[in-house]
Amino acid sequence: MFLKHFTLEDFKNGQLLLLDKPLEWTSFQLVNKVRWLIKKSYGIKKIKVGHAGTLDPLATGLLLICTGKFTKRIQELQGLEKEYTGTFTLGATTPSYDLETEIDQTFETKHLTKEQLNNATKQFTGKIEQYPPVFSALKKEGKRLYEYARKGEEVKIDPREVSISSFTLTRIALPEVDFKVTCSKGTYIRSLAHDFGKAVNSGAHLSSLRRTKIGDFTIENAMSLEEFIYKLPPKPQQE
């Protein structure tokens, strides 16, 4: 259970905050907002705040935010297995593998069957090699990949080994399929959408994504930003 109101000592000694990241917010924006709220509420000039695992702006769900002494745990928390739910839209691809960019190619979907789609998930479980999306924050030669992509510059991307322990389809209503995935750190669900489309001789992109679990931490125990604000002192306090 969360305290009714946090104290400044709570944040300094270390808090692990489970927040439900809103749609279209970056993880960095949510961290900045939390830091600003803490500083404003307690009348302090600085406090350590960081997150343990980025979520794309078009994704919602569980973001672990650490404060004070708990920021030392960020690397440990980043390594935990993660669970996602969401939707792939078949029959079309985008350069970013999600809705950040416009559709660039369309494909036939009439040949797709439920059996074929369910069987295709099996080739993506276990340890697999995955190419990160070119529209990502990964760095190459000091620049983020999306910087190259937005300028139309080609860049060679090396595959990375990731582990997917579970991948199931929970709804099939073509052109959409809903999914649930449990995977290791570094797995790109956008890349999984793109590769899944190829595997069924069609195209696909990620049209919605929600992170529901990190290790034993679940979205059911997460706070909205409004709930977090409620747990802060109603008036600014002095240190």
Short mmCIF file of C-alpha atoms in Angstrom, two decimals:
data_model
loop_
_atom_site.label_atom_id
_atom_site.label_comp_id
_atom_site.label_asym_id
_atom_site.label_seq_id
_atom_site.Cartn_x
_atom_site.Cartn_y
_atom_site.Cartn_z
CA MET A 1 0.00 0.00 0.00
CA PHE A 2 1.14 3.57 -0.72
CA LEU A 3 1.31 6.17 2.03
CA LYS A 4 -1.56 8.66 2.02
CA HIS A 5 0.98 11.48 1.67
CA PHE A 6 4.67 11.10 0.92
CA THR A 7 7.20 12.93 3.08
CA LEU A 8 10.41 14.49 1.83
CA GLU A 9 12.36 11.82 3.71
CA ASP A 10 10.46 9.13 1.80
CA PHE A 11 11.75 10.51 -1.48
CA LYS A 12 15.30 11.09 -0.24
CA ASN A 13 15.62 7.64 1.35
CA GLY A 14 14.24 6.16 -1.84
CA GLN A 15 10.87 5.42 -3.38
CA LEU A 16 10.02 3.03 -6.15
CA LEU A 17 7.01 4.61 -7.85
CA LEU A 18 4.81 2.53 -10.14
CA LEU A 19 3.25 4.96 -12.61
CA ASP A 20 0.89 4.42 -15.54
CA LYS A 21 2.50 6.44 -18.34
CA PRO A 22 -0.07 8.41 -20.35
CA LEU A 23 -0.31 8.16 -24.14
CA GLU A 24 1.95 10.56 -26.09
CA TRP A 25 4.16 11.34 -23.08
CA THR A 26 7.81 10.35 -23.31
CA SER A 27 9.25 8.47 -20.33
CA PHE A 28 11.65 11.41 -19.86
CA GLN A 29 8.72 13.87 -19.68
CA LEU A 30 7.05 11.84 -16.95
CA VAL A 31 10.29 11.65 -14.93
CA ASN A 32 10.73 15.43 -15.32
CA LYS A 33 7.15 16.02 -14.20
CA VAL A 34 7.59 13.85 -11.10
CA ARG A 35 10.87 15.60 -10.24
CA TRP A 36 9.29 19.04 -10.68
CA LEU A 37 6.29 18.10 -8.51
CA ILE A 38 8.50 16.82 -5.70
CA LYS A 39 10.71 19.94 -5.78
CA LYS A 40 7.69 22.25 -5.84
CA SER A 41 5.82 20.38 -3.07
CA TYR A 42 8.72 20.38 -0.63
CA GLY A 43 10.41 23.66 -1.62
CA ILE A 44 13.72 21.97 -2.48
CA LYS A 45 16.16 22.66 -5.30
CA LYS A 46 17.11 19.14 -6.30
CA ILE A 47 16.20 15.48 -5.92
CA LYS A 48 17.43 12.44 -7.83
CA VAL A 49 14.72 10.89 -10.02
CA GLY A 50 15.09 8.37 -12.86
CA HIS A 51 13.18 5.60 -14.64
CA ALA A 52 13.98 1.93 -15.17
CA GLY A 53 13.08 1.21 -18.79
CA THR A 54 11.84 3.49 -21.56
CA LEU A 55 8.34 3.33 -23.03
CA ASP A 56 7.72 4.85 -26.46
CA PRO A 57 5.45 7.94 -26.57
CA LEU A 58 2.72 5.92 -28.35
CA ALA A 59 2.75 3.26 -25.61
CA THR A 60 1.02 3.42 -22.23
CA GLY A 61 1.48 1.44 -19.07
CA LEU A 62 3.89 0.59 -16.31
CA LEU A 63 6.90 2.83 -15.79
CA LEU A 64 9.11 2.29 -12.73
CA ILE A 65 10.39 5.61 -11.37
CA CYS A 66 13.05 5.67 -8.65
CA THR A 67 13.83 8.57 -6.32
CA GLY A 68 16.71 9.39 -3.99
CA LYS A 69 18.83 6.42 -2.93
CA PHE A 70 16.67 4.03 -4.98
CA THR A 71 18.12 5.46 -8.22
CA LYS A 72 21.03 3.07 -7.53
CA ARG A 73 18.61 0.20 -8.28
CA ILE A 74 17.74 1.39 -11.79
CA GLN A 75 20.16 -0.92 -13.63
CA GLU A 76 18.93 -3.95 -11.64
CA LEU A 77 15.28 -3.09 -12.38
CA GLN A 78 15.97 -2.52 -16.08
CA GLY A 79 17.06 -6.15 -16.41
CA LEU A 80 13.73 -7.59 -15.26
CA GLU A 81 11.45 -9.47 -17.67
CA LYS A 82 8.59 -7.40 -19.10
CA GLU A 83 5.04 -8.14 -20.22
CA TYR A 84 3.12 -6.24 -22.91
CA THR A 85 -0.32 -6.34 -24.48
CA GLY A 86 -1.40 -4.54 -27.62
CA THR A 87 -2.50 -4.74 -31.24
CA PHE A 88 -0.79 -5.47 -34.54
CA THR A 89 -2.50 -4.21 -37.70
CA LEU A 90 -1.81 -6.53 -40.63
CA GLY A 91 -1.78 -5.59 -44.30
CA ALA A 92 0.37 -2.46 -44.00
CA THR A 93 3.84 -1.39 -42.87
CA THR A 94 5.29 1.92 -41.70
CA PRO A 95 8.97 3.02 -41.59
CA SER A 96 8.85 3.29 -37.78
CA TYR A 97 6.97 -0.04 -37.43
CA ASP A 98 4.23 1.81 -35.51
CA LEU A 99 1.89 4.81 -35.95
CA GLU A 100 4.63 7.43 -35.58
CA THR A 101 5.04 7.44 -39.38
CA GLU A 102 2.63 7.04 -42.30
CA ILE A 103 1.90 3.74 -44.08
CA ASP A 104 4.49 3.13 -46.80
CA GLN A 105 3.36 -0.25 -48.19
CA THR A 106 0.15 -2.30 -48.24
CA PHE A 107 -0.24 -6.07 -48.52
CA GLU A 108 -2.91 -8.70 -49.07
CA THR A 109 -4.51 -10.33 -46.00
CA LYS A 110 -7.13 -12.59 -47.63
CA HIS A 111 -4.84 -15.60 -47.37
CA LEU A 112 -4.49 -15.32 -43.58
CA THR A 113 -6.17 -17.89 -41.32
CA LYS A 114 -6.39 -18.09 -37.53
CA GLU A 115 -4.34 -21.29 -37.58
CA GLN A 116 -1.60 -19.68 -39.68
CA LEU A 117 -1.46 -16.63 -37.43
CA ASN A 118 -1.33 -18.66 -34.20
CA ASN A 119 1.33 -20.98 -35.62
CA ALA A 120 3.50 -18.02 -36.65
CA THR A 121 3.92 -16.95 -33.02
CA LYS A 122 5.93 -20.11 -32.30
CA GLN A 123 8.93 -19.02 -34.39
CA PHE A 124 9.33 -15.95 -32.18
CA THR A 125 9.60 -17.70 -28.81
CA GLY A 126 12.90 -18.50 -27.13
CA LYS A 127 16.13 -16.73 -28.04
CA ILE A 128 15.81 -14.89 -31.35
CA GLU A 129 17.78 -12.33 -33.34
CA GLN A 130 15.96 -9.05 -33.79
CA TYR A 131 16.77 -5.88 -35.72
CA PRO A 132 15.87 -2.74 -33.74
CA PRO A 133 13.69 -0.21 -35.60
CA VAL A 134 15.61 2.53 -37.41
CA PHE A 135 13.23 4.96 -35.66
CA SER A 136 14.67 4.26 -32.19
CA ALA A 137 16.82 6.01 -29.61
CA LEU A 138 19.70 3.54 -29.93
CA LYS A 139 23.01 5.23 -30.72
CA LYS A 140 25.35 4.57 -33.62
CA GLU A 141 28.53 6.63 -34.00
CA GLY A 142 27.29 9.11 -31.41
CA LYS A 143 23.92 9.77 -33.05
CA ARG A 144 20.53 8.28 -32.26
CA LEU A 145 19.13 6.07 -35.02
CA TYR A 146 16.00 8.19 -35.41
CA GLU A 147 18.22 11.17 -36.29
CA TYR A 148 19.50 9.27 -39.33
CA ALA A 149 15.99 8.04 -40.18
CA ARG A 150 14.38 11.47 -40.07
CA LYS A 151 17.00 12.81 -42.49
CA GLY A 152 16.47 9.88 -44.83
CA GLU A 153 20.02 8.65 -44.28
CA GLU A 154 20.68 4.93 -44.51
CA VAL A 155 22.45 3.31 -41.59
CA LYS A 156 23.53 -0.29 -41.01
CA ILE A 157 21.85 -1.81 -37.96
CA ASP A 158 23.17 -4.98 -36.39
CA PRO A 159 20.74 -7.60 -35.00
CA ARG A 160 20.57 -8.24 -31.26
CA GLU A 161 19.74 -11.42 -29.41
CA VAL A 162 16.61 -11.12 -27.27
CA SER A 163 14.50 -13.67 -25.44
CA ILE A 164 10.73 -14.04 -25.74
CA SER A 165 9.33 -16.49 -23.18
CA SER A 166 5.68 -16.16 -24.21
CA PHE A 167 3.88 -14.80 -27.31
CA THR A 168 0.16 -15.47 -27.76
CA LEU A 169 -2.64 -13.94 -29.81
CA THR A 170 -5.64 -13.03 -27.64
CA ARG A 171 -7.99 -11.76 -30.38
CA ILE A 172 -8.03 -12.15 -34.15
CA ALA A 173 -10.26 -9.70 -36.02
CA LEU A 174 -8.41 -9.02 -39.25
CA PRO A 175 -6.73 -6.77 -40.11
CA GLU A 176 -6.15 -6.52 -36.32
CA VAL A 177 -4.71 -9.09 -33.94
CA ASP A 178 -4.32 -8.52 -30.20
CA PHE A 179 -1.35 -10.09 -28.44
CA LYS A 180 0.32 -10.72 -25.11
CA VAL A 181 4.14 -10.96 -24.96
CA THR A 182 6.58 -11.68 -22.13
CA CYS A 183 10.15 -10.81 -23.07
CA SER A 184 13.64 -9.80 -22.01
CA LYS A 185 15.18 -6.36 -21.73
CA GLY A 186 15.96 -4.87 -25.14
CA THR A 187 13.08 -6.48 -27.03
CA TYR A 188 11.32 -4.13 -29.45
CA ILE A 189 7.63 -4.98 -29.81
CA ARG A 190 7.56 -2.77 -32.92
CA SER A 191 10.18 -5.01 -34.52
CA LEU A 192 8.18 -8.06 -33.44
CA ALA A 193 5.12 -6.61 -35.23
CA HIS A 194 7.15 -6.00 -38.40
CA ASP A 195 8.74 -9.46 -38.35
CA PHE A 196 5.40 -11.14 -37.58
CA GLY A 197 3.91 -9.54 -40.70
CA LYS A 198 6.77 -10.92 -42.81
CA ALA A 199 6.32 -14.39 -41.28
CA VAL A 200 2.70 -14.59 -42.45
CA ASN A 201 3.49 -13.23 -45.96
CA SER A 202 1.85 -9.90 -45.27
CA GLY A 203 2.92 -6.66 -43.64
CA ALA A 204 2.19 -5.50 -40.12
CA HIS A 205 2.77 -2.58 -37.78
CA LEU A 206 2.18 -1.94 -34.10
CA SER A 207 -1.02 0.04 -33.59
CA SER A 208 -1.28 -0.01 -29.78
CA LEU A 209 0.98 -1.06 -26.90
CA ARG A 210 0.62 -1.26 -23.14
CA ARG A 211 3.23 -2.49 -20.66
CA THR A 212 1.45 -4.52 -18.02
CA LYS A 213 4.27 -6.03 -15.96
CA ILE A 214 7.96 -5.58 -15.04
CA GLY A 215 9.30 -8.47 -12.96
CA ASP A 216 6.72 -8.87 -10.17
CA PHE A 217 5.46 -5.28 -10.50
CA THR A 218 2.08 -5.02 -12.25
CA ILE A 219 0.04 -2.26 -13.85
CA GLU A 220 -2.81 -3.04 -11.42
CA ASN A 221 -0.67 -1.54 -8.64
CA ALA A 222 0.39 1.52 -10.64
CA MET A 223 -0.74 5.10 -10.01
CA SER A 224 -1.93 7.64 -12.52
CA LEU A 225 -0.13 10.98 -12.44
CA GLU A 226 -3.22 12.46 -10.77
CA GLU A 227 -3.07 9.84 -8.00
CA PHE A 228 0.61 10.61 -7.45
CA ILE A 229 -0.17 14.34 -7.13
CA TYR A 230 -2.83 13.49 -4.53
CA LYS A 231 -0.18 11.77 -2.38
CA LEU A 232 1.94 14.92 -2.23
CA PRO A 233 1.44 17.63 0.41
CA PRO A 234 -1.37 20.04 -0.57
CA LYS A 235 0.85 23.07 0.11
CA PRO A 236 4.57 23.65 -0.57
CA GLN A 237 6.77 22.66 2.38
CA GLN A 238 10.19 23.90 3.32
CA GLU A 239 13.06 21.51 3.90
#
